[in-house]
PDB file of C-alpha atoms and ligand atoms in Angstrom:
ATOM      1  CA  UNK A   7     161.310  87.688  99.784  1.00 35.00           C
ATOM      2  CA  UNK A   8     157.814  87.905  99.681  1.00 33.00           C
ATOM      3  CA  UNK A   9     155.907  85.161 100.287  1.00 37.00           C
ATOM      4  CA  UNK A  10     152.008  84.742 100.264  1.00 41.00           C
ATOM      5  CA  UNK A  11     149.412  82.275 100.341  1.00 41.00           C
ATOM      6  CA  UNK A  12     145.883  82.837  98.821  1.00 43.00           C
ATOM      7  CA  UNK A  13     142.789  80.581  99.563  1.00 40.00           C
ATOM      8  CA  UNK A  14     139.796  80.418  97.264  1.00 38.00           C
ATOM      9  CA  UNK A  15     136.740  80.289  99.926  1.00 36.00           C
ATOM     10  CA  UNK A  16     134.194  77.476 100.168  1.00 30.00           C
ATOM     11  CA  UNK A  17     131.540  80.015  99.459  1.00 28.00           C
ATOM     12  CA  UNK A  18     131.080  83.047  97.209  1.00 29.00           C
ATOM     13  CA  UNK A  19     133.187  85.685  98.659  1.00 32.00           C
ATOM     14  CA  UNK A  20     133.374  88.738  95.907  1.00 36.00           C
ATOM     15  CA  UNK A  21     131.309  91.145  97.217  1.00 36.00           C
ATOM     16  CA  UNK A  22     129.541  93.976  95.535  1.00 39.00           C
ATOM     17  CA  UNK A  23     129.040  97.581  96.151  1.00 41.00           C
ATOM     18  CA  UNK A  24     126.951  99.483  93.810  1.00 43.00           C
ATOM     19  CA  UNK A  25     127.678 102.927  95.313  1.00 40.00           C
ATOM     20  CA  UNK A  26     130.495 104.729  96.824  1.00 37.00           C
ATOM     21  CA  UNK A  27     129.215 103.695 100.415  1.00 37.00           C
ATOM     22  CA  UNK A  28     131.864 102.542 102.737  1.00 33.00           C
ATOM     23  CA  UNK A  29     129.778  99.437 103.674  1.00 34.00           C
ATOM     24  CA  UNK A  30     130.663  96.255 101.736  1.00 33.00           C
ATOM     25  CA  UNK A  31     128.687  93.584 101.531  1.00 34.00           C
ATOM     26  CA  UNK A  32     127.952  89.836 100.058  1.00 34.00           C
ATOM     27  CA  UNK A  33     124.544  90.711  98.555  1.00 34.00           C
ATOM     28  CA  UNK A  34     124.047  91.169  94.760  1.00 36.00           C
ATOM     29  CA  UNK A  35     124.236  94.373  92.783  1.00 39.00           C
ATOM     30  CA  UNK A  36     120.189  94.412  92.979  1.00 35.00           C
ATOM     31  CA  UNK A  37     119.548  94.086  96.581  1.00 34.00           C
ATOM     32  CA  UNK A  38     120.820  96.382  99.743  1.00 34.00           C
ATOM     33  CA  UNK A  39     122.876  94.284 101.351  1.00 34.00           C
ATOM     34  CA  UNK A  40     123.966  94.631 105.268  1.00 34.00           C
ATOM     35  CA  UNK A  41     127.589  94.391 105.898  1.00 37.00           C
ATOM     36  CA  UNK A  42     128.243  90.869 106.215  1.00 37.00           C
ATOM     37  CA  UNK A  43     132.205  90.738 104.769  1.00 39.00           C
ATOM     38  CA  UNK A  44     134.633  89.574 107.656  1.00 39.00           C
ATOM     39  CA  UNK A  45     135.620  92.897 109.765  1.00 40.00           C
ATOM     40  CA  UNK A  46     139.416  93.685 109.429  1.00 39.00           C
ATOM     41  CA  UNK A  47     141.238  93.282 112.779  1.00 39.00           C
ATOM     42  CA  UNK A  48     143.843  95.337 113.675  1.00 38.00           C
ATOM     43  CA  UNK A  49     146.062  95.129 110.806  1.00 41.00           C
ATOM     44  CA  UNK A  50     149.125  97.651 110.087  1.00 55.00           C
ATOM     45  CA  UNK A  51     148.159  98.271 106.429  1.00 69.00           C
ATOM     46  CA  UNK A  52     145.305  99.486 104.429  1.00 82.00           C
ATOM     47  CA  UNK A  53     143.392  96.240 103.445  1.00 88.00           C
ATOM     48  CA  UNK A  54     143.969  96.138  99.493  1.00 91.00           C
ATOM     49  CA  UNK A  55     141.117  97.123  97.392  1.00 90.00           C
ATOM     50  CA  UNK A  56     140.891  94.478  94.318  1.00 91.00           C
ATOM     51  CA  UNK A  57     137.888  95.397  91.959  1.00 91.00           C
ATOM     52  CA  UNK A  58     137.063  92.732  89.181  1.00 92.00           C
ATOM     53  CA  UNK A  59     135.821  93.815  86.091  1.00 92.00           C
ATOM     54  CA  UNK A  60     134.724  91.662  83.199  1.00 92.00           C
ATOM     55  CA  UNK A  61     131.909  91.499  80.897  1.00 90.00           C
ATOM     56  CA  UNK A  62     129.117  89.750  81.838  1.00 87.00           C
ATOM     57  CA  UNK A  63     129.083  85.980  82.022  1.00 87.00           C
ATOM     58  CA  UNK A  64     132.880  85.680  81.875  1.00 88.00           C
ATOM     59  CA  UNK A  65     133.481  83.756  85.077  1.00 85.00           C
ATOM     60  CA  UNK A  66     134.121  86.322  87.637  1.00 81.00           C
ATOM     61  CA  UNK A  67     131.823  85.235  90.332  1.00 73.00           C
ATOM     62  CA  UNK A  68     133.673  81.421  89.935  1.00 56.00           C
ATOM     63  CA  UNK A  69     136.844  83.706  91.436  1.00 55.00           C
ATOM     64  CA  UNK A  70     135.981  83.458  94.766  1.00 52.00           C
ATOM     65  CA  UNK A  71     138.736  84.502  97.829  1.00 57.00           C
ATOM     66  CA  UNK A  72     138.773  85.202 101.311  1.00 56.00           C
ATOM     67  CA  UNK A  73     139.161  88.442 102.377  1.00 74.00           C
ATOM     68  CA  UNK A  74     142.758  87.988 104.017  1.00 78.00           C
ATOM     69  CA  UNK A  75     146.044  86.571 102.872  1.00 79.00           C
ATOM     70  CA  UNK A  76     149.581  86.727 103.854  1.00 80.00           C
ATOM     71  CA  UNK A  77     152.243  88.750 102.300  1.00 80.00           C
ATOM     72  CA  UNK A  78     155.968  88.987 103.694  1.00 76.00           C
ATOM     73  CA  UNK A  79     154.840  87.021 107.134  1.00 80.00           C
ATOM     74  CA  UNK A  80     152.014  89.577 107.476  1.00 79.00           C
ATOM     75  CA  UNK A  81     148.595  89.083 107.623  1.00 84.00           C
ATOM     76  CA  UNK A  82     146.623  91.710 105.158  1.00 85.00           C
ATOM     77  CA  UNK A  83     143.493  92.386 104.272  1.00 87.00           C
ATOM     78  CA  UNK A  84     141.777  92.218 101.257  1.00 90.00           C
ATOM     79  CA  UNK A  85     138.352  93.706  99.638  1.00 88.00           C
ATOM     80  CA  UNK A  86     137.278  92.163  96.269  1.00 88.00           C
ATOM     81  CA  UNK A  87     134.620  93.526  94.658  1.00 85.00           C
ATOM     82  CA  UNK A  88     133.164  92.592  91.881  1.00 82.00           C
ATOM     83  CA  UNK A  89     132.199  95.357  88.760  1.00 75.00           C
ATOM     84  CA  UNK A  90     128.927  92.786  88.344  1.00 65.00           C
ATOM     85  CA  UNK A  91     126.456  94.652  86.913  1.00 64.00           C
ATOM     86  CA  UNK A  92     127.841  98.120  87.434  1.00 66.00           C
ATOM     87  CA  UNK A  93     128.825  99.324  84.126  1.00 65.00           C
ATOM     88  CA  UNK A  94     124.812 100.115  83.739  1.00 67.00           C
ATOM     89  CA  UNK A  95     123.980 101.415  87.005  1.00 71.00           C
ATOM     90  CA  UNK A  96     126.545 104.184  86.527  1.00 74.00           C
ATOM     91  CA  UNK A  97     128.688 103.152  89.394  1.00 80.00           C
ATOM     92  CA  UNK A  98     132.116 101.928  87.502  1.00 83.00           C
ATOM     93  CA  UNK A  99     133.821 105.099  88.153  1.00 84.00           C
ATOM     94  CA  UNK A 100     133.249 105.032  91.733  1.00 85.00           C
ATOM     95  CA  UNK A 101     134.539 101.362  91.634  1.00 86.00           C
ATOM     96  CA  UNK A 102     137.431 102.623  89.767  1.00 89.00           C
ATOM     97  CA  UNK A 103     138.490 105.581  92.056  1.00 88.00           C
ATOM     98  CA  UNK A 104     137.697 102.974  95.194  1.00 88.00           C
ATOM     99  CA  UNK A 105     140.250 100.481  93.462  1.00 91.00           C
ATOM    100  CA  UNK A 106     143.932 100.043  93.663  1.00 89.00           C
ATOM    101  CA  UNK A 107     144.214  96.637  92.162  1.00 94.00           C
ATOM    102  CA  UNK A 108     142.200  95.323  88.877  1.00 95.00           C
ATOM    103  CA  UNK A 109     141.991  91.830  88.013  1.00 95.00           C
ATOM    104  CA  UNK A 110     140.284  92.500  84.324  1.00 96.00           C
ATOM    105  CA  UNK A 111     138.885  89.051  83.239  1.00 96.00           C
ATOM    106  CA  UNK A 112     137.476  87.860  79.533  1.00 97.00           C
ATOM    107  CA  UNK A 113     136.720  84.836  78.294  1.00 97.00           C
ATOM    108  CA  UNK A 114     138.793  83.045  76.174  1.00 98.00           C
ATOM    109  CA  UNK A 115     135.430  82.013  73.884  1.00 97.00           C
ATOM    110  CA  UNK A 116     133.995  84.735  73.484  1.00 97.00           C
ATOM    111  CA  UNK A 117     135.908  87.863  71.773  1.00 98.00           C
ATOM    112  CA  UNK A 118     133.351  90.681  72.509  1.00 97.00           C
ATOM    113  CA  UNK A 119     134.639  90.103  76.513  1.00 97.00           C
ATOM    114  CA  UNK A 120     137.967  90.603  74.893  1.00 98.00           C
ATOM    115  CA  UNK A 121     137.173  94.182  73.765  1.00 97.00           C
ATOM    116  CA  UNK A 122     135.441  94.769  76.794  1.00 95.00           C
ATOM    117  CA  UNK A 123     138.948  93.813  78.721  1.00 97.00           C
ATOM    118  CA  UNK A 124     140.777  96.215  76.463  1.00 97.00           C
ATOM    119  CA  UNK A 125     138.239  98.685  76.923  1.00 95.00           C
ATOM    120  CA  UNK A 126     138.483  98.291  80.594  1.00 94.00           C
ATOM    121  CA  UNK A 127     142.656  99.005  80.443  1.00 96.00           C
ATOM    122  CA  UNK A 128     142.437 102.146  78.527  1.00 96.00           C
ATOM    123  CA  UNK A 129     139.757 103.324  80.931  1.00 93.00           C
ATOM    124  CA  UNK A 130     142.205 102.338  83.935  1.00 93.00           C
ATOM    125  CA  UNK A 131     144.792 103.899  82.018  1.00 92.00           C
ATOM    126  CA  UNK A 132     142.979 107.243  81.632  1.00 92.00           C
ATOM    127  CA  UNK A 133     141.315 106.973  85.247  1.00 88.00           C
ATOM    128  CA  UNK A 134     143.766 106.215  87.293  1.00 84.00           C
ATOM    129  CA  UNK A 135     147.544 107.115  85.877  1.00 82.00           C
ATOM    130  CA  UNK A 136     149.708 109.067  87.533  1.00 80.00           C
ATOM    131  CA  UNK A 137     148.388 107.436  89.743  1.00 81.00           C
ATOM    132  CA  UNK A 138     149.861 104.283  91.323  1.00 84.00           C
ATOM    133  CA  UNK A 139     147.359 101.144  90.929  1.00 91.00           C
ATOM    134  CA  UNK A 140     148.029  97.764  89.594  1.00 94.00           C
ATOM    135  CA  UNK A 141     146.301  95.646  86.902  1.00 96.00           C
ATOM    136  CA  UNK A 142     146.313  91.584  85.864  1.00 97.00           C
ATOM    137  CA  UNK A 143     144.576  90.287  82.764  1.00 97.00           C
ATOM    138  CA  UNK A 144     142.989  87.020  83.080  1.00 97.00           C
ATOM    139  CA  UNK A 145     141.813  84.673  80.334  1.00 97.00           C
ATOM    140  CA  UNK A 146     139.087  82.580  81.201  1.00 96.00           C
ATOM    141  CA  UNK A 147     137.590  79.411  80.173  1.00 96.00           C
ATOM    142  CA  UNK A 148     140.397  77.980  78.665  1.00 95.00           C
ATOM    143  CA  UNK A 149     139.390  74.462  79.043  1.00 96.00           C
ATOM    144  CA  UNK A 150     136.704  74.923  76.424  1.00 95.00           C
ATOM    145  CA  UNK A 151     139.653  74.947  73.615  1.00 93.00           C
ATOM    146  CA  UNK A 152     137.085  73.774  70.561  1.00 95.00           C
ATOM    147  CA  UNK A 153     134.754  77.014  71.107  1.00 96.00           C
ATOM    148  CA  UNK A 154     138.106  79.227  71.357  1.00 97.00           C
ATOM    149  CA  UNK A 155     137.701  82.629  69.866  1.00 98.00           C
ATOM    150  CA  UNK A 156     140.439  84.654  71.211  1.00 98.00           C
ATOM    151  CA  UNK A 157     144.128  83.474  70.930  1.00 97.00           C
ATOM    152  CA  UNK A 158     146.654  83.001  73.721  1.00 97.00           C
ATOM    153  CA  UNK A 159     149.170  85.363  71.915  1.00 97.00           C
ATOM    154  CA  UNK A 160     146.390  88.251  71.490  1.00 98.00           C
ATOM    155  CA  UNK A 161     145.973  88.199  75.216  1.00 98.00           C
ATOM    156  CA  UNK A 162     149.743  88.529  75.438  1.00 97.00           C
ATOM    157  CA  UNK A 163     150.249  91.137  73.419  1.00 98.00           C
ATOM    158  CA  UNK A 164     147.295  93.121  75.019  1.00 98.00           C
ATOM    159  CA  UNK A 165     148.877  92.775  78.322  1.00 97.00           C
ATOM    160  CA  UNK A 166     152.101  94.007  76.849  1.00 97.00           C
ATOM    161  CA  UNK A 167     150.437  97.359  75.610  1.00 97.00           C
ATOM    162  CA  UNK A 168     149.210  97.960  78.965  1.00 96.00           C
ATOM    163  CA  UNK A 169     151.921  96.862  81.018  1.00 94.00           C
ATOM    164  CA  UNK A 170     150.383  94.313  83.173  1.00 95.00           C
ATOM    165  CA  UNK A 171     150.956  90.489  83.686  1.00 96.00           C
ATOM    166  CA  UNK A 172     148.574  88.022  81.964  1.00 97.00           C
ATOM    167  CA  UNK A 173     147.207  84.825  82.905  1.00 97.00           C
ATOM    168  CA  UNK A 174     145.220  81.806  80.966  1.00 97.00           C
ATOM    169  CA  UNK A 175     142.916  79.859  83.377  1.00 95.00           C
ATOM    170  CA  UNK A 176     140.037  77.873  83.784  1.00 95.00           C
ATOM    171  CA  UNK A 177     138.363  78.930  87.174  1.00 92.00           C
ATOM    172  CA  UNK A 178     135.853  75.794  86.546  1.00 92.00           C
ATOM    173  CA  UNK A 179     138.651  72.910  86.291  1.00 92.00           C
ATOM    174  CA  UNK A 180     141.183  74.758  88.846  1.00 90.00           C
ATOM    175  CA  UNK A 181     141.759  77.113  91.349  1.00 89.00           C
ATOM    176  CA  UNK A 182     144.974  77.274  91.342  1.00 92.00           C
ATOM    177  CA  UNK A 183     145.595  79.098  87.846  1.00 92.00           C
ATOM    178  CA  UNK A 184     143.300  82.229  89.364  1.00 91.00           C
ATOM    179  CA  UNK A 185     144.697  81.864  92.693  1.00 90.00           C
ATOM    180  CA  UNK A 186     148.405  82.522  91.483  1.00 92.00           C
ATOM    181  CA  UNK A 187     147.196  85.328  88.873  1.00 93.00           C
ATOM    182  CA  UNK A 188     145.714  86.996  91.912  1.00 90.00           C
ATOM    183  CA  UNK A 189     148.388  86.391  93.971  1.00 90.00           C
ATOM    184  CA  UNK A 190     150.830  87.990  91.328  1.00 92.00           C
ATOM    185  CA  UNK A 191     148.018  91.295  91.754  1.00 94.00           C
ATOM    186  CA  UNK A 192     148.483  91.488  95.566  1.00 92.00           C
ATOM    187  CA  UNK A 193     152.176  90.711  95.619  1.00 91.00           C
ATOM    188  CA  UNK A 194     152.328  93.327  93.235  1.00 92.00           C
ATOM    189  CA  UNK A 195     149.570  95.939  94.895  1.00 92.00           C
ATOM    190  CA  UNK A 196     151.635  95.509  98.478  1.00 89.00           C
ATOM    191  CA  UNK A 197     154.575  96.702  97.077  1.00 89.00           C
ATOM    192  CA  UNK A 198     153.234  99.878  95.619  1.00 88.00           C
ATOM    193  CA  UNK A 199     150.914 100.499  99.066  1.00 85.00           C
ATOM    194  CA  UNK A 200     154.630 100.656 100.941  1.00 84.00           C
ATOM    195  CA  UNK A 201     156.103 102.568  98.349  1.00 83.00           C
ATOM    196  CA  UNK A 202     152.979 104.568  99.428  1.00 81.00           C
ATOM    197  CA  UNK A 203     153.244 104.949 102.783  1.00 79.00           C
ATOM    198  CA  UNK A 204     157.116 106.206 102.278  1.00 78.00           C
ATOM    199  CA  UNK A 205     158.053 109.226 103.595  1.00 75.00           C
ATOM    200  CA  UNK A 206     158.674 111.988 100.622  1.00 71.00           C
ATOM    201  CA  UNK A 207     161.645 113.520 102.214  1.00 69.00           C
ATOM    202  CA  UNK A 208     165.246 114.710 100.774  1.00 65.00           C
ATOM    203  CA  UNK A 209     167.771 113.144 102.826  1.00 62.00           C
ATOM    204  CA  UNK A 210     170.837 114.568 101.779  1.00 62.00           C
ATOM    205  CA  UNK A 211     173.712 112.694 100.608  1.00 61.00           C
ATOM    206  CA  UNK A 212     171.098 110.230  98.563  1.00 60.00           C
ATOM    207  CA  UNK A 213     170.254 112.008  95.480  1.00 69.00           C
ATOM    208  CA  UNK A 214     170.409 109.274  93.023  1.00 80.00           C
ATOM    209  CA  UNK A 215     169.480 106.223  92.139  1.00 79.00           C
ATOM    210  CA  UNK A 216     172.662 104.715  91.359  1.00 80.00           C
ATOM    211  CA  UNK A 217     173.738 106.232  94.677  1.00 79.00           C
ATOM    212  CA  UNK A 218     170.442 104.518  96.825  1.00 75.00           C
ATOM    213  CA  UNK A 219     171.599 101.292  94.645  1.00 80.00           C
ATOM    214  CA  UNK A 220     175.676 101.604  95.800  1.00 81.00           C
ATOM    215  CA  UNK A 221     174.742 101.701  99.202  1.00 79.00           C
ATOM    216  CA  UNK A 222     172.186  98.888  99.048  1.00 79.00           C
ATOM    217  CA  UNK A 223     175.445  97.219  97.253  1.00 80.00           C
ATOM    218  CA  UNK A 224     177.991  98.396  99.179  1.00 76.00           C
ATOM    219  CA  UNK A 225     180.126 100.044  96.009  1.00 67.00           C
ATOM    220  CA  UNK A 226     180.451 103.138  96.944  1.00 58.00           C
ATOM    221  CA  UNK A 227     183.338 104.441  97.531  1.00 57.00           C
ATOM    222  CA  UNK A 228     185.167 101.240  96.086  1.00 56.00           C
ATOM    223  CA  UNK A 229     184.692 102.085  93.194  1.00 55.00           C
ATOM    224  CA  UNK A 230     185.753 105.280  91.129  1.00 58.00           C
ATOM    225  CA  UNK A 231     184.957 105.159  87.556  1.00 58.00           C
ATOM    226  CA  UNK A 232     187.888 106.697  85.775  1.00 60.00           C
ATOM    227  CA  UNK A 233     187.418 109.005  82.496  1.00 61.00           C
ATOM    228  CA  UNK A 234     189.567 108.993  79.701  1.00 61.00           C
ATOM    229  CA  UNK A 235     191.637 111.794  79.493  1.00 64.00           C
ATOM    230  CA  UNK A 236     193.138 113.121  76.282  1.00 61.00           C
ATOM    231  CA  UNK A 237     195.617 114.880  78.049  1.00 60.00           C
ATOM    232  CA  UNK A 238     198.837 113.802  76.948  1.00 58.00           C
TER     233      UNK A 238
HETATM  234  N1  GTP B 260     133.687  76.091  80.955  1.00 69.95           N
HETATM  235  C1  GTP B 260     133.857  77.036  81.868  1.00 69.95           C
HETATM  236  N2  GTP B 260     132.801  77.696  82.373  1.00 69.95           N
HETATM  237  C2  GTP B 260     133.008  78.644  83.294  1.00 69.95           C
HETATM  238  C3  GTP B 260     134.290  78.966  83.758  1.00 69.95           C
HETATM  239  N3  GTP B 260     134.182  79.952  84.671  1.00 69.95           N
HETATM  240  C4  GTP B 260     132.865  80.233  84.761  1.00 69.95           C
HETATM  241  N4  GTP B 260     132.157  79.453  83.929  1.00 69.95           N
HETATM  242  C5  GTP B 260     130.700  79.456  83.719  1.00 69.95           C
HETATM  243  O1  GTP B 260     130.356  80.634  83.019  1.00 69.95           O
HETATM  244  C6  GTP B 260     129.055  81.051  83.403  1.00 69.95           C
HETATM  245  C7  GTP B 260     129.082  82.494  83.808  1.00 69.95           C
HETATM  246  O2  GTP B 260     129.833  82.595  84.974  1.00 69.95           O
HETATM  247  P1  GTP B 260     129.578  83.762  86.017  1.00 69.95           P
HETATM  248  O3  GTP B 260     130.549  83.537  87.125  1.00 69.95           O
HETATM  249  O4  GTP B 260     128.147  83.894  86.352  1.00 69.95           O
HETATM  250  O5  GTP B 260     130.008  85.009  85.153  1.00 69.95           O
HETATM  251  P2  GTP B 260     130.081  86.536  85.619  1.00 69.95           P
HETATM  252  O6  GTP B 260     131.260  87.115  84.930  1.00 69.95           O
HETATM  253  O7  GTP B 260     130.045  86.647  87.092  1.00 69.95           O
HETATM  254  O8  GTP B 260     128.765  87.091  85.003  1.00 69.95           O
HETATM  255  P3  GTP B 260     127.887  88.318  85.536  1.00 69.95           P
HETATM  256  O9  GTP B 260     127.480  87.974  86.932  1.00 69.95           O
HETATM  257  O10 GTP B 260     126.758  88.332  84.564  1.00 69.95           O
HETATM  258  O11 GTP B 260     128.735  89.544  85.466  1.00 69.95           O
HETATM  259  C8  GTP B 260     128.612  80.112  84.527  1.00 69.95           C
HETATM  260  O12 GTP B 260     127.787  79.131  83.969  1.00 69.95           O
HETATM  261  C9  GTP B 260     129.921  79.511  85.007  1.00 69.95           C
HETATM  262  O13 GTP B 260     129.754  78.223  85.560  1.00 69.95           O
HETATM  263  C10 GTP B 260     135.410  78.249  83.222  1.00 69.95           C
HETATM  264  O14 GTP B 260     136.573  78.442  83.563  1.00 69.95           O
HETATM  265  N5  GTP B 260     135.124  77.299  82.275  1.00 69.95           N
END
């Protein structure tokens, strides 16, 4: 079972990087920044890279998380950076190829941040697959329901054409809404680093899935499905 906890931070934590650099800092898009994030101690996996991309003035940098949470009884890292201003300095498809897990956020109030979501999934989509990487979409603002613009079911069904779980919040009134979509991304992004890190290696004797899946099980051998025979 997987279990995890994820704790916003007292203080904004969703750093930027505004060029491929390997340093990550807290500073905004504009300025240089020194690296400031929390160092990762010796952990046994790759810290997961979580870039958030939104249009501007959805409520990203109200998504704020420390940079380490615990998944299965292990402590991971975690680097969240956010696309801020990015998409005109010409450095989103850095962000994208740095990625492996996207939190894409809109705002429920505002339906051109709705395009700008779907426009960010069919860029994932063409960036990044075959490629293994994992994606939430996040509705924002929700508790402004009179100046709604986009409806619940719309972000549903855009979720469903890309494959990726969807969440309504309101990172103003509660933390806990983002905190569980971005749990969801991590639990999710964890599993695919291990599936990762496998080894790719033909062990003979386990050549199938429904063989892997009778051994997890225990049927084989048990169990011999029989086949008609029109022999008479
Ligand atoms: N009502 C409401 N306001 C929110 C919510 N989340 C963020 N805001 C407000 O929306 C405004 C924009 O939020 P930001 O966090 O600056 O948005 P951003 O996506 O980081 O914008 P850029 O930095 O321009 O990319 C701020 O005034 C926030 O306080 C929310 O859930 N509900």
């Amino acid at each position: 079972m997987v279990t995890g906890t994820v704790t916003p931070g007292p203080a904004m934590l969703i750093t930027s990087r505004c060029s491929s650099q390997s340093s990550i800092s807290t500073s905004s898009c504009a300025s240089s920044g020194t690296n400031t994030a929390p160092r990762q101690t010796a952990a046994a996996a790759e810290p997961i890279k979580v870039l958030v991309l939104g249009a501007p003035g959805v409520g990203k940098s109200d998504m704020r998380y420390t940079h380490s949470v615990t998944l299965d009884g292990a402590r991971t890292g975690v680097e969240i950076l956010d696309s801020c201003r990015c998409i005109a300095t010409g450095c989103l498809f850095d962000h994208l190829r740095w990625g492996d897990a996207f939190l894409v956020v809109y705002s429920v109030c505002e339906r051109s941040s709705f395009q700008a979501a779907r426009g960010f999934l069919e860029t994932l989509s063409q960036e990044k697959l075959p490629g293994y990487f994992t994606t939430v979409l996040l509705g924002n603002k929700r508790d402004i329901e009179h100046a709604r613009q986009v409806d619940t079911e719309d972000g549903h069904e855009l979720s469903l054409a890309y494959g990726c779980p969807f969440y309504e919040v309101s990172a103003a009134e509660s933390a806990t809404g983002v905190a569980l979509a971005f749990h969801t991304l991590l639990k999710e992004a964890r599993s695919l680093q291990l599936l990762k890190m496998l080894p790719i290696r033909r062990r003979s004797g386990v050549n199938s899935v429904s063989k892997v899946l009778g051994n997890i099980f225990g049927k084989n051998g048990k169990y011999k499905k029989k086949r008609p025979s029109l022999s008479i």
